PDB file of C-alpha atoms in Angstrom:
ATOM      1  CA  UNK A  26      44.281  30.981 -38.716  1.00 39.00           C
ATOM      2  CA  UNK A  27      42.689  28.385 -36.836  1.00 43.00           C
ATOM      3  CA  UNK A  28      43.432  28.271 -32.737  1.00 45.00           C
ATOM      4  CA  UNK A  29      44.180  25.089 -30.802  1.00 49.00           C
ATOM      5  CA  UNK A  30      41.393  24.084 -28.880  1.00 46.00           C
ATOM      6  CA  UNK A  31      43.976  23.453 -26.102  1.00 47.00           C
ATOM      7  CA  UNK A  32      44.667  26.574 -26.221  1.00 48.00           C
ATOM      8  CA  UNK A  33      40.921  27.897 -25.368  1.00 45.00           C
ATOM      9  CA  UNK A  34      39.984  29.136 -22.068  1.00 51.00           C
ATOM     10  CA  UNK A  35      36.914  27.860 -21.155  1.00 57.00           C
ATOM     11  CA  UNK A  36      35.244  30.844 -19.483  1.00 72.00           C
ATOM     12  CA  UNK A  37      34.219  30.030 -15.864  1.00 79.00           C
ATOM     13  CA  UNK A  38      30.657  29.931 -14.965  1.00 93.00           C
ATOM     14  CA  UNK A  39      29.347  33.428 -12.678  1.00 94.00           C
ATOM     15  CA  UNK A  40      27.621  33.406  -9.439  1.00 97.00           C
ATOM     16  CA  UNK A  41      25.824  36.483  -8.863  1.00 98.00           C
ATOM     17  CA  UNK A  42      25.803  36.791  -5.971  1.00 98.00           C
ATOM     18  CA  UNK A  43      24.046  38.834  -2.993  1.00 98.00           C
ATOM     19  CA  UNK A  44      25.522  40.530   0.778  1.00 98.00           C
ATOM     20  CA  UNK A  45      23.618  41.377   3.654  1.00 98.00           C
ATOM     21  CA  UNK A  46      25.175  42.140   6.873  1.00 98.00           C
ATOM     22  CA  UNK A  47      24.822  43.764  10.040  1.00 98.00           C
ATOM     23  CA  UNK A  48      28.144  44.675  10.659  1.00 97.00           C
ATOM     24  CA  UNK A  49      29.756  42.052  12.291  1.00 97.00           C
ATOM     25  CA  UNK A  50      28.703  38.951  10.296  1.00 98.00           C
ATOM     26  CA  UNK A  51      28.818  38.707   6.634  1.00 98.00           C
ATOM     27  CA  UNK A  52      26.164  36.568   4.844  1.00 98.00           C
ATOM     28  CA  UNK A  53      26.699  35.660   1.236  1.00 98.00           C
ATOM     29  CA  UNK A  54      23.936  34.183  -1.104  1.00 98.00           C
ATOM     30  CA  UNK A  55      24.458  32.913  -4.779  1.00 98.00           C
ATOM     31  CA  UNK A  56      21.807  34.809  -6.505  1.00 95.00           C
ATOM     32  CA  UNK A  57      20.458  31.580  -9.018  1.00 93.00           C
ATOM     33  CA  UNK A  58      22.720  28.611  -7.141  1.00 96.00           C
ATOM     34  CA  UNK A  59      19.573  28.352  -5.156  1.00 95.00           C
ATOM     35  CA  UNK A  60      20.167  28.647  -1.370  1.00 94.00           C
ATOM     36  CA  UNK A  61      23.557  28.506  -1.635  1.00 97.00           C
ATOM     37  CA  UNK A  62      24.867  30.580   1.380  1.00 98.00           C
ATOM     38  CA  UNK A  63      27.515  31.282   3.820  1.00 98.00           C
ATOM     39  CA  UNK A  64      28.335  33.205   6.790  1.00 97.00           C
ATOM     40  CA  UNK A  65      31.253  34.767   7.477  1.00 97.00           C
ATOM     41  CA  UNK A  66      33.432  37.814  10.030  1.00 97.00           C
ATOM     42  CA  UNK A  67      34.012  39.032   6.582  1.00 98.00           C
ATOM     43  CA  UNK A  68      32.573  39.506   3.424  1.00 98.00           C
ATOM     44  CA  UNK A  69      36.130  38.181   2.155  1.00 98.00           C
ATOM     45  CA  UNK A  70      35.981  35.028   3.765  1.00 98.00           C
ATOM     46  CA  UNK A  71      32.156  34.938   3.059  1.00 98.00           C
ATOM     47  CA  UNK A  72      33.338  35.193  -1.146  1.00 98.00           C
ATOM     48  CA  UNK A  73      36.075  32.511  -0.057  1.00 98.00           C
ATOM     49  CA  UNK A  74      33.489  29.822   0.791  1.00 98.00           C
ATOM     50  CA  UNK A  75      30.490  30.589  -1.619  1.00 98.00           C
ATOM     51  CA  UNK A  76      31.891  28.716  -4.739  1.00 98.00           C
ATOM     52  CA  UNK A  77      31.963  25.395  -2.546  1.00 98.00           C
ATOM     53  CA  UNK A  78      28.284  25.696  -0.912  1.00 98.00           C
ATOM     54  CA  UNK A  79      27.428  25.874  -4.753  1.00 97.00           C
ATOM     55  CA  UNK A  80      28.845  22.732  -4.903  1.00 97.00           C
ATOM     56  CA  UNK A  81      27.443  22.031  -2.000  1.00 97.00           C
ATOM     57  CA  UNK A  82      24.326  21.952  -3.032  1.00 96.00           C
ATOM     58  CA  UNK A  83      24.429  20.749  -6.441  1.00 96.00           C
ATOM     59  CA  UNK A  84      26.637  17.843  -5.911  1.00 96.00           C
ATOM     60  CA  UNK A  85      23.996  16.681  -3.301  1.00 95.00           C
ATOM     61  CA  UNK A  86      21.021  17.666  -5.441  1.00 95.00           C
ATOM     62  CA  UNK A  87      23.000  16.062  -8.713  1.00 94.00           C
ATOM     63  CA  UNK A  88      24.847  12.911  -6.656  1.00 94.00           C
ATOM     64  CA  UNK A  89      27.618  13.593  -8.142  1.00 95.00           C
ATOM     65  CA  UNK A  90      30.209  15.760  -7.588  1.00 96.00           C
ATOM     66  CA  UNK A  91      30.804  19.174  -8.775  1.00 95.00           C
ATOM     67  CA  UNK A  92      34.683  20.835  -8.326  1.00 96.00           C
ATOM     68  CA  UNK A  93      33.643  24.212 -10.190  1.00 96.00           C
ATOM     69  CA  UNK A  94      35.656  28.257  -9.663  1.00 97.00           C
ATOM     70  CA  UNK A  95      32.555  30.724 -10.284  1.00 97.00           C
ATOM     71  CA  UNK A  96      32.653  34.297 -11.371  1.00 97.00           C
ATOM     72  CA  UNK A  97      31.821  36.636  -8.699  1.00 97.00           C
ATOM     73  CA  UNK A  98      29.844  40.033  -9.167  1.00 98.00           C
ATOM     74  CA  UNK A  99      28.169  40.886  -5.976  1.00 98.00           C
ATOM     75  CA  UNK A 100      24.908  42.486  -7.752  1.00 98.00           C
ATOM     76  CA  UNK A 101      22.690  43.079  -3.510  1.00 98.00           C
ATOM     77  CA  UNK A 102      23.909  44.722  -0.874  1.00 98.00           C
ATOM     78  CA  UNK A 103      21.723  45.122   2.126  1.00 98.00           C
ATOM     79  CA  UNK A 104      22.531  45.971   5.583  1.00 98.00           C
ATOM     80  CA  UNK A 105      20.298  45.191   8.657  1.00 98.00           C
ATOM     81  CA  UNK A 106      19.859  45.648  11.891  1.00 97.00           C
ATOM     82  CA  UNK A 107      19.170  42.105  13.069  1.00 96.00           C
ATOM     83  CA  UNK A 108      22.019  39.804  13.642  1.00 96.00           C
ATOM     84  CA  UNK A 109      23.168  37.041  11.265  1.00 96.00           C
ATOM     85  CA  UNK A 110      23.860  34.336  13.860  1.00 92.00           C
ATOM     86  CA  UNK A 111      20.981  32.133  13.911  1.00 93.00           C
ATOM     87  CA  UNK A 112      18.127  32.202  10.851  1.00 95.00           C
ATOM     88  CA  UNK A 113      16.446  35.691  11.024  1.00 95.00           C
ATOM     89  CA  UNK A 114      16.171  37.456   7.753  1.00 96.00           C
ATOM     90  CA  UNK A 115      13.853  39.348   6.109  1.00 97.00           C
ATOM     91  CA  UNK A 116      15.657  40.554   2.764  1.00 98.00           C
ATOM     92  CA  UNK A 117      14.010  40.244  -0.545  1.00 97.00           C
ATOM     93  CA  UNK A 118      16.932  40.009  -3.548  1.00 97.00           C
ATOM     94  CA  UNK A 119      15.629  41.866  -7.088  1.00 96.00           C
ATOM     95  CA  UNK A 120      15.705  39.328  -9.076  1.00 95.00           C
ATOM     96  CA  UNK A 121      12.764  37.524  -6.401  1.00 95.00           C
ATOM     97  CA  UNK A 122      10.506  39.919  -7.392  1.00 92.00           C
ATOM     98  CA  UNK A 123       8.864  39.935 -10.908  1.00 83.00           C
ATOM     99  CA  UNK A 124       8.182  37.232 -13.174  1.00 85.00           C
ATOM    100  CA  UNK A 125       9.076  33.771 -12.110  1.00 89.00           C
ATOM    101  CA  UNK A 126       9.272  31.634 -14.739  1.00 90.00           C
ATOM    102  CA  UNK A 127       7.830  28.036 -14.873  1.00 90.00           C
ATOM    103  CA  UNK A 128      11.919  26.590 -15.219  1.00 93.00           C
ATOM    104  CA  UNK A 129      12.876  27.490 -11.915  1.00 94.00           C
ATOM    105  CA  UNK A 130       9.740  27.358  -9.648  1.00 93.00           C
ATOM    106  CA  UNK A 131      10.174  23.038 -10.961  1.00 94.00           C
ATOM    107  CA  UNK A 132      13.743  22.906  -9.988  1.00 96.00           C
ATOM    108  CA  UNK A 133      13.455  25.625  -7.207  1.00 96.00           C
ATOM    109  CA  UNK A 134       9.771  23.325  -5.859  1.00 96.00           C
ATOM    110  CA  UNK A 135      12.209  19.632  -6.803  1.00 96.00           C
ATOM    111  CA  UNK A 136      15.286  21.434  -4.075  1.00 97.00           C
ATOM    112  CA  UNK A 137      12.974  22.585  -1.221  1.00 97.00           C
ATOM    113  CA  UNK A 138      10.583  18.732  -1.450  1.00 97.00           C
ATOM    114  CA  UNK A 139      14.088  17.265  -1.533  1.00 97.00           C
ATOM    115  CA  UNK A 140      15.595  18.157   1.114  1.00 97.00           C
ATOM    116  CA  UNK A 141      12.728  18.434   3.120  1.00 98.00           C
ATOM    117  CA  UNK A 142      12.520  14.486   2.267  1.00 97.00           C
ATOM    118  CA  UNK A 143      16.115  14.619   2.911  1.00 97.00           C
ATOM    119  CA  UNK A 144      16.268  16.318   6.513  1.00 97.00           C
ATOM    120  CA  UNK A 145      13.148  13.407   7.924  1.00 97.00           C
ATOM    121  CA  UNK A 146      15.718  10.985   6.361  1.00 97.00           C
ATOM    122  CA  UNK A 147      18.365  12.724   9.150  1.00 98.00           C
ATOM    123  CA  UNK A 148      16.259  13.473  11.775  1.00 98.00           C
ATOM    124  CA  UNK A 149      14.839   9.993  11.733  1.00 98.00           C
ATOM    125  CA  UNK A 150      18.079   8.733  11.742  1.00 98.00           C
ATOM    126  CA  UNK A 151      18.551  10.441  15.613  1.00 98.00           C
ATOM    127  CA  UNK A 152      18.653   7.517  18.260  1.00 97.00           C
ATOM    128  CA  UNK A 153      17.418  10.394  20.878  1.00 98.00           C
ATOM    129  CA  UNK A 154      15.900  13.331  19.585  1.00 98.00           C
ATOM    130  CA  UNK A 155      15.885  14.929  22.857  1.00 98.00           C
ATOM    131  CA  UNK A 156      19.367  14.537  23.523  1.00 97.00           C
ATOM    132  CA  UNK A 157      20.911  17.779  24.184  1.00 97.00           C
ATOM    133  CA  UNK A 158      23.545  18.427  20.693  1.00 96.00           C
ATOM    134  CA  UNK A 159      26.187  21.078  21.079  1.00 91.00           C
ATOM    135  CA  UNK A 160      28.457  21.419  17.825  1.00 88.00           C
ATOM    136  CA  UNK A 161      27.894  25.118  16.050  1.00 92.00           C
ATOM    137  CA  UNK A 162      26.189  27.919  17.695  1.00 93.00           C
ATOM    138  CA  UNK A 163      23.385  27.412  16.276  1.00 95.00           C
ATOM    139  CA  UNK A 164      22.344  23.850  17.376  1.00 95.00           C
ATOM    140  CA  UNK A 165      24.195  25.118  20.775  1.00 95.00           C
ATOM    141  CA  UNK A 166      20.937  27.428  20.929  1.00 95.00           C
ATOM    142  CA  UNK A 167      18.605  24.973  20.049  1.00 97.00           C
ATOM    143  CA  UNK A 168      19.573  22.064  22.511  1.00 97.00           C
ATOM    144  CA  UNK A 169      18.123  18.991  20.609  1.00 98.00           C
ATOM    145  CA  UNK A 170      16.879  17.271  17.381  1.00 98.00           C
ATOM    146  CA  UNK A 171      13.632  17.413  18.131  1.00 98.00           C
ATOM    147  CA  UNK A 172      13.825  21.442  17.767  1.00 98.00           C
ATOM    148  CA  UNK A 173      15.094  20.962  14.928  1.00 98.00           C
ATOM    149  CA  UNK A 174      12.004  19.100  13.408  1.00 98.00           C
ATOM    150  CA  UNK A 175       9.436  21.102  14.973  1.00 98.00           C
ATOM    151  CA  UNK A 176      10.974  24.127  13.609  1.00 98.00           C
ATOM    152  CA  UNK A 177      11.274  23.089   9.621  1.00 98.00           C
ATOM    153  CA  UNK A 178       7.563  22.028  10.587  1.00 97.00           C
ATOM    154  CA  UNK A 179       5.766  24.759  11.584  1.00 97.00           C
ATOM    155  CA  UNK A 180       7.644  26.956   8.970  1.00 97.00           C
ATOM    156  CA  UNK A 181       7.319  25.894   5.876  1.00 97.00           C
ATOM    157  CA  UNK A 182       3.774  26.839   6.837  1.00 96.00           C
ATOM    158  CA  UNK A 183       4.800  30.463   8.805  1.00 96.00           C
ATOM    159  CA  UNK A 184       6.282  31.047   5.278  1.00 96.00           C
ATOM    160  CA  UNK A 185       3.643  30.279   2.705  1.00 95.00           C
ATOM    161  CA  UNK A 186       0.992  31.924   5.272  1.00 95.00           C
ATOM    162  CA  UNK A 187       3.171  34.921   4.964  1.00 94.00           C
ATOM    163  CA  UNK A 188       2.059  35.181   1.201  1.00 93.00           C
ATOM    164  CA  UNK A 189      -1.182  35.901   2.579  1.00 91.00           C
ATOM    165  CA  UNK A 190      -2.357  32.298   1.999  1.00 91.00           C
ATOM    166  CA  UNK A 191      -4.717  31.238   4.996  1.00 91.00           C
ATOM    167  CA  UNK A 192      -2.230  27.493   5.982  1.00 94.00           C
ATOM    168  CA  UNK A 193      -2.447  24.628   8.688  1.00 94.00           C
ATOM    169  CA  UNK A 194       0.002  22.293   9.248  1.00 95.00           C
ATOM    170  CA  UNK A 195      -0.782  19.105   8.415  1.00 94.00           C
ATOM    171  CA  UNK A 196       1.211  14.991   8.039  1.00 94.00           C
ATOM    172  CA  UNK A 197       5.063  14.960   8.536  1.00 96.00           C
ATOM    173  CA  UNK A 198       7.491  17.499   7.289  1.00 97.00           C
ATOM    174  CA  UNK A 199       7.197  15.984   4.163  1.00 97.00           C
ATOM    175  CA  UNK A 200       3.578  16.592   3.361  1.00 97.00           C
ATOM    176  CA  UNK A 201       3.888  18.574   5.111  1.00 97.00           C
ATOM    177  CA  UNK A 202       5.673  20.746   2.856  1.00 97.00           C
ATOM    178  CA  UNK A 203       4.414  19.349  -0.716  1.00 96.00           C
ATOM    179  CA  UNK A 204       0.754  20.692   0.646  1.00 96.00           C
ATOM    180  CA  UNK A 205       1.733  24.072   1.578  1.00 96.00           C
ATOM    181  CA  UNK A 206       3.191  24.232  -1.903  1.00 95.00           C
ATOM    182  CA  UNK A 207       0.626  23.550  -3.922  1.00 94.00           C
ATOM    183  CA  UNK A 208      -2.116  25.253  -1.610  1.00 92.00           C
ATOM    184  CA  UNK A 209       0.217  28.385  -2.737  1.00 90.00           C
ATOM    185  CA  UNK A 210      -0.308  26.623  -6.729  1.00 87.00           C
ATOM    186  CA  UNK A 211      -2.395  29.827  -8.378  1.00 82.00           C
ATOM    187  CA  UNK A 212      -1.949  32.113 -10.655  1.00 74.00           C
ATOM    188  CA  UNK A 213      -1.802  35.038  -7.796  1.00 74.00           C
ATOM    189  CA  UNK A 214       1.670  33.513  -6.150  1.00 74.00           C
ATOM    190  CA  UNK A 215       2.747  31.641  -9.697  1.00 76.00           C
ATOM    191  CA  UNK A 216       3.002  35.431 -10.796  1.00 78.00           C
ATOM    192  CA  UNK A 217       5.051  36.274  -7.942  1.00 82.00           C
ATOM    193  CA  UNK A 218       2.745  38.722  -6.747  1.00 83.00           C
ATOM    194  CA  UNK A 219       4.602  40.802  -3.564  1.00 89.00           C
ATOM    195  CA  UNK A 220       2.460  40.198   0.229  1.00 92.00           C
ATOM    196  CA  UNK A 221       4.036  42.191   2.924  1.00 93.00           C
ATOM    197  CA  UNK A 222       3.807  41.022   6.625  1.00 87.00           C
ATOM    198  CA  UNK A 223       4.827  42.901   9.362  1.00 88.00           C
ATOM    199  CA  UNK A 224       7.156  44.732   7.368  1.00 91.00           C
ATOM    200  CA  UNK A 225       8.680  42.084   5.143  1.00 95.00           C
ATOM    201  CA  UNK A 226       7.410  41.379   2.136  1.00 96.00           C
ATOM    202  CA  UNK A 227       7.232  38.425   0.361  1.00 95.00           C
ATOM    203  CA  UNK A 228       7.222  36.295  -2.744  1.00 94.00           C
ATOM    204  CA  UNK A 229       7.359  32.721  -4.063  1.00 95.00           C
ATOM    205  CA  UNK A 230      10.707  32.751  -5.307  1.00 96.00           C
ATOM    206  CA  UNK A 231      11.348  34.099  -1.226  1.00 96.00           C
ATOM    207  CA  UNK A 232       9.647  31.185   0.127  1.00 96.00           C
ATOM    208  CA  UNK A 233      10.929  28.509  -1.700  1.00 97.00           C
ATOM    209  CA  UNK A 234      14.299  30.494  -1.435  1.00 97.00           C
ATOM    210  CA  UNK A 235      13.880  30.494   2.470  1.00 97.00           C
ATOM    211  CA  UNK A 236      12.873  26.932   2.641  1.00 98.00           C
ATOM    212  CA  UNK A 237      16.335  25.720   0.701  1.00 98.00           C
ATOM    213  CA  UNK A 238      18.319  27.988   2.682  1.00 98.00           C
ATOM    214  CA  UNK A 239      17.088  26.876   6.377  1.00 98.00           C
ATOM    215  CA  UNK A 240      17.054  22.957   5.550  1.00 98.00           C
ATOM    216  CA  UNK A 241      20.472  23.806   4.199  1.00 97.00           C
ATOM    217  CA  UNK A 242      21.883  25.119   7.842  1.00 97.00           C
ATOM    218  CA  UNK A 243      19.616  23.575   9.939  1.00 98.00           C
ATOM    219  CA  UNK A 244      20.643  19.220   8.568  1.00 97.00           C
ATOM    220  CA  UNK A 245      24.362  20.918   8.458  1.00 96.00           C
ATOM    221  CA  UNK A 246      24.124  21.345  12.257  1.00 97.00           C
ATOM    222  CA  UNK A 247      22.110  18.989  13.222  1.00 98.00           C
ATOM    223  CA  UNK A 248      24.343  16.537  11.136  1.00 98.00           C
ATOM    224  CA  UNK A 249      27.581  17.387  11.746  1.00 97.00           C
ATOM    225  CA  UNK A 250      26.746  17.736  16.224  1.00 97.00           C
ATOM    226  CA  UNK A 251      24.633  14.262  15.849  1.00 97.00           C
ATOM    227  CA  UNK A 252      27.686  12.174  13.936  1.00 97.00           C
ATOM    228  CA  UNK A 253      30.111  13.041  16.829  1.00 96.00           C
ATOM    229  CA  UNK A 254      27.698  11.680  18.927  1.00 96.00           C
ATOM    230  CA  UNK A 255      26.217   9.365  17.292  1.00 97.00           C
ATOM    231  CA  UNK A 256      28.660   8.416  14.645  1.00 97.00           C
ATOM    232  CA  UNK A 257      27.768   7.163  11.498  1.00 96.00           C
ATOM    233  CA  UNK A 258      24.727   5.832  12.881  1.00 96.00           C
ATOM    234  CA  UNK A 259      23.552   8.917  11.528  1.00 98.00           C
ATOM    235  CA  UNK A 260      22.139   9.221   8.126  1.00 97.00           C
ATOM    236  CA  UNK A 261      23.643  11.565   5.607  1.00 95.00           C
ATOM    237  CA  UNK A 262      20.638  11.955   2.785  1.00 92.00           C
TER     238      UNK A 262
END
């Protein structure tokens, strides 16, 4: 018996998710859609927004609109003692331990490098880097585009040093990201071996995920605040 193709239902793409909560806010990360993360007042609220964030990530990365609905599976839950309304996150995903396949590394590295370039283009379009900015709570806390630049620049070196690598920041945001990741491309770190600093465990895969996530968080906060102040003069890379 033949089944008409129109009657066959396509299997929805999957998204394995990691939940982080401080008891007040919920962050939901996509485990394999690298850097996609949303924060909400409830778990249901975060789950309701994660598909949009995954689609936004890949629409940006691939340069074409993507609008998919994902089948969710929560694979990890983490209760933490620090607030989730800023840039802090110390969790290590299970998938961030053990084998780090070369193709996954290449994809994550490309995303991390491209986001550094995009952040540079956004920052360079700001007419007055020292002007106070409002907008989201995160942007109000950070204050200015100059501070966003400083955080982005120094975080690259700081995260790489969490692996136990001796590294000094150099060049601009983009060059610094390239040099820092090159410093981590040794056999030890490509094997994704963990390194613990002050009670927090890091691997190269975690470093890349944190860079992509933080870039997206900062870029969105800065872009929204800057567009409100200066309009279309602000780049949307």
